[in-house]
């Protein structure tokens, strides 16, 4: 069998409760037409859309999750959402360390490490994002930055734990900009990450303006196991086209 492809959609702050219900009036038929043993689809919605997402996702048999969580189980943390709260929605996967969390909401490596550990301790799967800014790449610091991000998130974790994480390399300059990393640039980092993580079979996704037109060349690279997709994941057709373009 060909390699398994992970197609994960990060809706970011898009799709309200009712828009999520609408998405799932169209998604099941579109998904039925493409679903395959070598494809794992996941969708990550805003907290307020998790209920209709969970209902729709369970019917289709896809993975679903949240885009953030706080590491304390409860208490005086105004505005935060805890792991037990997400568990009641049967959430299994949580995106952590997305560049928008790091750069707009100023989440530190330390906070992301605590979240990663808490999610693993709860038996859930972190989708851990990392990646460099344009100025960091241009200054030749791509690998230094990512080494810091990855090493701090993985410090103190056992090999069994680092094997459970799904990794997502997302160069910040390629997110929502229409600029994609070239397949060679993305492959170079994913291959390097696999060695740093120390897990030959780690699942490593690429994210940053992935769409039908660039899916085949990116997903065909040996160290890229799938895509974390923002903009193109908001509509069933543009989302699933990423897999069909890869296969086609
Ligand atoms: P994009 O976002 O596909 O819209 O570039 C990817 C991401 O941030 O996960």
Coordinates of C-alpha atoms and ligand atoms in Angstrom, one line a residue, residues 8 10 12 95 98-100 129 170 174-179 207-210 228-233, ligand 1:
X8 CA -5.8 17.9 8.4
X10 CA -7.2 24.0 10.5
X12 CA -8.7 28.9 12.5
X95 CA -3.2 21.7 17.6
X98 CA 0.6 27.2 15.8
X99 CA 2.5 30.2 14.5
X100 CA -0.6 32.4 15.1
X129 CA 3.4 23.1 14.9
X170 CA 4.7 25.4 8.9
X174 CA 4.0 30.5 3.7
X175 CA 0.9 30.6 5.9
X176 CA -2.1 32.3 4.3
X177 CA 0.2 34.1 1.9
X178 CA -0.2 32.0 -1.2
X179 CA 3.6 31.4 -1.1
X207 CA 1.5 23.4 6.2
X208 CA 1.5 26.7 4.4
X209 CA -0.8 27.5 1.4
X210 CA -1.3 23.8 0.5
X228 CA -2.1 20.9 7.6
X229 CA -4.4 23.1 5.6
X230 CA -5.9 26.5 6.5
X231 CA -7.7 28.4 3.8
X232 CA -8.4 25.5 1.5
X233 CA -10.0 23.4 4.3
Ligands
LIG1 P1 -2.9 28.1 5.0 O1 -2.7 27.9 6.6 O2 -3.1 26.8 4.4 O3 -4.1 29.1 4.9 O4 -1.6 28.8 4.5 C1 -2.0 26.8 7.1 C2 -2.0 26.8 8.6 O5 -1.7 27.9 9.2 O6 -2.2 25.8 9.3

